[in-house]
Coordinates of C-alpha atoms in Angstrom, one line a residue:
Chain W
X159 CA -93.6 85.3 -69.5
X160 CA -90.4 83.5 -70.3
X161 CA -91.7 80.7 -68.3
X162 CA -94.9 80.1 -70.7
X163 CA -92.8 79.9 -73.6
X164 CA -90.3 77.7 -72.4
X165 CA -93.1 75.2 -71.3
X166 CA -95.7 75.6 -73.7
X167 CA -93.0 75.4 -77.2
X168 CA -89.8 73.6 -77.1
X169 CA -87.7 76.1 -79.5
X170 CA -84.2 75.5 -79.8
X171 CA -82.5 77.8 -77.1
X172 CA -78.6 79.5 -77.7
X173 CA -76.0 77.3 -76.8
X174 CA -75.2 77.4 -73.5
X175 CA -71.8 78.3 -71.8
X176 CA -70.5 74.7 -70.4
X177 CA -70.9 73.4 -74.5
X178 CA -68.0 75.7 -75.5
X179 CA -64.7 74.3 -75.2
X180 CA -62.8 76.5 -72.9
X181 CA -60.0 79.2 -73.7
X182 CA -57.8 81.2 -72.3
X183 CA -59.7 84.2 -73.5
X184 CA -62.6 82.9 -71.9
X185 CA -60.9 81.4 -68.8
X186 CA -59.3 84.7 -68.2
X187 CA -62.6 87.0 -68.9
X188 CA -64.0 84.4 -66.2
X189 CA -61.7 84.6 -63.7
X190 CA -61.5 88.5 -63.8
X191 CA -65.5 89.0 -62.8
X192 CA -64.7 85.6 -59.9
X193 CA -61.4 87.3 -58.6
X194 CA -63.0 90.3 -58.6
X195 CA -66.1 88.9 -56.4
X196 CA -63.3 86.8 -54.2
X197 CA -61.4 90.0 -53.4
X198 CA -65.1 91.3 -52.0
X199 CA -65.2 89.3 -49.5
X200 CA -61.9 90.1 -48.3
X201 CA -63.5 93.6 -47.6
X202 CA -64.5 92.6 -44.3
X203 CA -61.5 91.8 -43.1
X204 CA -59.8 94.9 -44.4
X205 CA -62.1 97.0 -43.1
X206 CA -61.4 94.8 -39.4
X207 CA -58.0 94.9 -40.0
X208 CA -58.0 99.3 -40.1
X209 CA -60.5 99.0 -37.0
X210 CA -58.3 96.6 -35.4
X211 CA -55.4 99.0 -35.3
X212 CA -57.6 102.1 -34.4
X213 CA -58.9 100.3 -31.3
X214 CA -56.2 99.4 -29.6
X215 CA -52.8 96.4 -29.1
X216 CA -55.2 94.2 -27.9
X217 CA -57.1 94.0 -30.8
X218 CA -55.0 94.1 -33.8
X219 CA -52.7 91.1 -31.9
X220 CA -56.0 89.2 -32.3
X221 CA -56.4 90.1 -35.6
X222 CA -52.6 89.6 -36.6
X223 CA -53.0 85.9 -34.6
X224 CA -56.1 84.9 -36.8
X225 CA -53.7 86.2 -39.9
X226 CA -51.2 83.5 -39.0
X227 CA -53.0 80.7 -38.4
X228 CA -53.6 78.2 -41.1
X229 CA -56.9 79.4 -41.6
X230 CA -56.1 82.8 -41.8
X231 CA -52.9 81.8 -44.1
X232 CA -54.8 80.0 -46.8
X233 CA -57.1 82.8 -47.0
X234 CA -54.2 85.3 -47.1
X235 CA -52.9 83.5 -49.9
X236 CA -56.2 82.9 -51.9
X237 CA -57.1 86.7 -51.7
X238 CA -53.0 87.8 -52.6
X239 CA -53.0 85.1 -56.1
X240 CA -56.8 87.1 -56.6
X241 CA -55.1 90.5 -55.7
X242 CA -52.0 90.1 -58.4
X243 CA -54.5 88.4 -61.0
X244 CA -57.0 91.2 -60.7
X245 CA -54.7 93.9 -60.7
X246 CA -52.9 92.0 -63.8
X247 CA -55.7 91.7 -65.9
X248 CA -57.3 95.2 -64.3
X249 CA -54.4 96.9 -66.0
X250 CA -54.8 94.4 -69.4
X251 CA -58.4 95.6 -69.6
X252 CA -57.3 99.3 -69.3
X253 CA -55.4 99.2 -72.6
X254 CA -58.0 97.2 -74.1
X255 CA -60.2 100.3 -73.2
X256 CA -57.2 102.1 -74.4
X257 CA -57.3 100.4 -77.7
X258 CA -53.9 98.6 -77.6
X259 CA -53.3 94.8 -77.6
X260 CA -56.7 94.1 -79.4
X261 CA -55.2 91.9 -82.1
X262 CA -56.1 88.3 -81.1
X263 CA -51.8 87.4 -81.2
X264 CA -51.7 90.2 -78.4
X265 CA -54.8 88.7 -76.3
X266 CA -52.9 85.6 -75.8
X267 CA -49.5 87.2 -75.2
X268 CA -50.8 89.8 -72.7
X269 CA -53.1 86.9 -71.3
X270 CA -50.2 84.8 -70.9
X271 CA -48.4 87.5 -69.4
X272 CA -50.8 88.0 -66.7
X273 CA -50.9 84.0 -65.4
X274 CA -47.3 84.7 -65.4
X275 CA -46.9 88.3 -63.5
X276 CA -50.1 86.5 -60.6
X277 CA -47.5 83.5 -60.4
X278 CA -44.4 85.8 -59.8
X279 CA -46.3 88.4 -57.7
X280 CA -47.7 86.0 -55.4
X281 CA -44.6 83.8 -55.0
X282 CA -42.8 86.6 -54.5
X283 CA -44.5 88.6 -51.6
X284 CA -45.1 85.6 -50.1
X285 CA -41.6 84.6 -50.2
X286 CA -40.9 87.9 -48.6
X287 CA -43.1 87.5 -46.1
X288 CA -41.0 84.0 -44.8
X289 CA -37.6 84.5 -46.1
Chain A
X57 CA -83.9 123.5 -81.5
X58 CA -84.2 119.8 -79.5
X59 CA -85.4 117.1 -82.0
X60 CA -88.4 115.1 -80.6
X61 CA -85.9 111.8 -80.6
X62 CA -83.3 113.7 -78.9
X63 CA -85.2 114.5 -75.7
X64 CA -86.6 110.9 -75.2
X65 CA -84.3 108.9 -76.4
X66 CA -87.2 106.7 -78.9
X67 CA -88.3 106.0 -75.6
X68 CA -91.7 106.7 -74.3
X69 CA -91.3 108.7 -70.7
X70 CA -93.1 105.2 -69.5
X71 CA -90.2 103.0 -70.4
X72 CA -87.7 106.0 -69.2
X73 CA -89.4 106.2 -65.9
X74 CA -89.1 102.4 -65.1
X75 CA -85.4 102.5 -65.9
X76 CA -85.3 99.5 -68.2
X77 CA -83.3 99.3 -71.7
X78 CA -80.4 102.3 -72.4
X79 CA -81.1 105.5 -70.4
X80 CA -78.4 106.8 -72.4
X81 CA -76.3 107.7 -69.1
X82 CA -74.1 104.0 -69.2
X83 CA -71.1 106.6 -70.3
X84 CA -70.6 108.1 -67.4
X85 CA -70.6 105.2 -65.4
X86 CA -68.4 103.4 -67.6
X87 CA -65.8 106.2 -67.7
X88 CA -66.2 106.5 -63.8
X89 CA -65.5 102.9 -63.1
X90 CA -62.4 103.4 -65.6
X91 CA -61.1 106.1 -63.6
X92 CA -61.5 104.5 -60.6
X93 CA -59.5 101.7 -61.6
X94 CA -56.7 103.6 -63.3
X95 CA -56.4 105.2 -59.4
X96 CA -56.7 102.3 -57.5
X97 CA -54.0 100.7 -60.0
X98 CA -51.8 103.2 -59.3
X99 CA -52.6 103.3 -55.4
X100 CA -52.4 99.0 -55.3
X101 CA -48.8 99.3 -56.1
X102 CA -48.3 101.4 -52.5
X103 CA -50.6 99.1 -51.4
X104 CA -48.9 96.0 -51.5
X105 CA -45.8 97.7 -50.3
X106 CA -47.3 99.4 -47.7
X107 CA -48.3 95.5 -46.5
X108 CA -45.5 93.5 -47.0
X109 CA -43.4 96.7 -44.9
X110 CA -46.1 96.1 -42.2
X111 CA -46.0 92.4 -41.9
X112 CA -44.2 91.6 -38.5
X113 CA -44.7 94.8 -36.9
X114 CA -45.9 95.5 -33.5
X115 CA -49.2 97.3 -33.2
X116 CA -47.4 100.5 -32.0
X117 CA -45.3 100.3 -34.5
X118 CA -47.9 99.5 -37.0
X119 CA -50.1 102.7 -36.2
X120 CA -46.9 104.8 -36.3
X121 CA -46.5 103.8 -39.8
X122 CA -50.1 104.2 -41.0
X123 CA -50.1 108.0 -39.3
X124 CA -47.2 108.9 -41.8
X125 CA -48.8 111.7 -43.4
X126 CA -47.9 109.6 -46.9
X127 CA -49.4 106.3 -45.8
X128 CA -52.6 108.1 -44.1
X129 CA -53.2 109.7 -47.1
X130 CA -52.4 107.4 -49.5
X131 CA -55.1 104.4 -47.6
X132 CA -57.6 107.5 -47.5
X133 CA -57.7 107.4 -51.6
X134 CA -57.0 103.8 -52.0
X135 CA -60.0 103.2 -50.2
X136 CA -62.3 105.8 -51.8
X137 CA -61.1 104.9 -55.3
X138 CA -61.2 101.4 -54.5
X139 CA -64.5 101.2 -52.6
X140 CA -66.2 103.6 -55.8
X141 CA -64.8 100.8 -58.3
X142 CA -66.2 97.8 -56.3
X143 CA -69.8 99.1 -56.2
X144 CA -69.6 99.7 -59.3
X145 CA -68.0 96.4 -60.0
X146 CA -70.9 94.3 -57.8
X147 CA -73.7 96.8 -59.5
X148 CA -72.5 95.5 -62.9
X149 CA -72.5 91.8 -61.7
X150 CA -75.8 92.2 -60.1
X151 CA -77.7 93.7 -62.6
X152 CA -76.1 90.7 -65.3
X153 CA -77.0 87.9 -63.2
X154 CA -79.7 89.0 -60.5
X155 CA -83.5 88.4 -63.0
X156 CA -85.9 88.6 -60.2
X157 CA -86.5 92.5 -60.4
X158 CA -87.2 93.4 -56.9
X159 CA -84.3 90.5 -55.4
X160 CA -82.1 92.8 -57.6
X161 CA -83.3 96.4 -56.1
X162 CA -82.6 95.2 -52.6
X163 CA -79.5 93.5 -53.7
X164 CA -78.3 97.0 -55.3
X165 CA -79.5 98.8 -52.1
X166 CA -77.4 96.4 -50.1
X167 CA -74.7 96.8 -52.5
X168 CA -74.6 100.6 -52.2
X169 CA -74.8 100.8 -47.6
X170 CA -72.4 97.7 -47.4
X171 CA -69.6 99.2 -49.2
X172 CA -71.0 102.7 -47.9
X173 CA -70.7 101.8 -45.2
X174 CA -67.5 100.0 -45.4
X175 CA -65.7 103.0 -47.0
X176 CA -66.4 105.2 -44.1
X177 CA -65.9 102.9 -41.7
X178 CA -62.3 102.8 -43.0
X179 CA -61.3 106.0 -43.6
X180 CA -62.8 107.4 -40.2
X181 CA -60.4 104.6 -38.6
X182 CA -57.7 106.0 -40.9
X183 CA -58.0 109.6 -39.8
X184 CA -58.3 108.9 -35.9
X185 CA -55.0 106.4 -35.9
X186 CA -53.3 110.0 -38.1
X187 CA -54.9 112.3 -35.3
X188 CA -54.3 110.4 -32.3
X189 CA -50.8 109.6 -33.1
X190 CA -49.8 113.6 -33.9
X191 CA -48.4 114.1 -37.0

């Protein structure tokens, strides 16, 4: 049906997304739904990682070798700046739900405050991990 | 006494039966995905120390530290609450962006055994490295 209409009258649709000019609201609102679907894929590899250790030394060495190759450490990486940022904003949404921080001064502070807490997080497991 | 507009929802049983427009159940799932998130927050913070104390060990000495009674449990319901939030995370996703209405059944089915699936898969794992190491 929608294809009819489309084709047969040539009325003015609503703005589409990539004419806005882009926010940090939006940006953030974005990259919560694509960090979200990132981590996903990481599922896998969790669920390798538990099965890897339940089978046996020879197994989760395999699995702790693909971890430390480049490869494996890009991904690490990736899915640990996803990790922090969805659990930042997770937690940002919560006291949205909660009814806090709705004022639009607090959406950019607490927005702000989550680049700022993935940054930290990130560099500082990770920094952990080598130092 | 039920008003007329209170049992159907201004819907004809029709549109109820095909499941399109407000079924006037979106409540519970919202609150449930909610509450899952609140737990997995809580659990991620275990989480990522539970990894970063891991990092370097040996397997041995990695399924030791997963069979702690505290760490067993504690993957058990980081899992479950976890698992519960992300199909109800890709459900939401789907049904936003997936138009074609049978693509989008199949993709929901698949959403629902994969992370099933998944789930299980881990926490079975879980419980066999708690048993088999004796707590």
């Amino acid at each position: 049906m929608s294809g009819q209409l489309s084709s047969k009258n040539k009325r003015p649709l609503s703005p589409h997304l990539q004419i806005y000019k882009p926010q940090i609201t939006s940006v953030l609102s974005f990259l919560h739904r694509a960090t979200g679907v990132a981590l996903c894929f990481g599922i896998p590899f969790f669920v390798w990682w538990i099965a890897a250790a339940a089978s046996g030394s020879c197994a989760y060495d395999f699995f702790i070798k693909l971890c430390a190759s480049p490869i494996g450490i890009f991904c690490l990486f990736g899915w640990t700046v996803c990790f922090y940022y969805y659990l930042a904003n997770g937690i940002r949404h919560l006291l949205w739900d909660a009814g806090a921080l709705l004022e639009i001064k607090n959406v950019y502070i607490s927005g702000y405050l989550v680049l700022f807490f993935t940054a930290l997080l990130t560099v500082g497991s990770w920094g952990f991990i080598f130092f | 006494m039920k008003l007329k507009w209170e049992a159907h929802g201004f819907k004809t049983p029709l549109a109820r039966a095909r499941g399109l427009g407000s079924l006037r159940s979106g409540l519970k799932e919202w609150v449930r995905l909610r509450v899952a998130a609140i737990a997995s927050t809580i659990l991620a913070f275990w989480f990522v120390w539970f990894v970063l104390q891991s990092v370097g060990m040996s397997h041995l000495e990695f399924v030791k530290y997963l069979a702690v009674p505290v760490n067993s449990i504690a993957m058990i319901l980081f899992v479950i609450t976890l698992f519960y939030h992300l199909v109800l995370g890709i459900r939401e996703i789907m049904e936003d962006y997936i138009h074609s209405e049978w693509v989008k059944i199949l993709a929901l089915i698949f959403d629902y055994m994969f992370f099933s699936v998944s789930g299980v898969v881990c926490v079975f794992f879980v419980l066999k490295i708690a048993f088999s190491m004796g707590v």
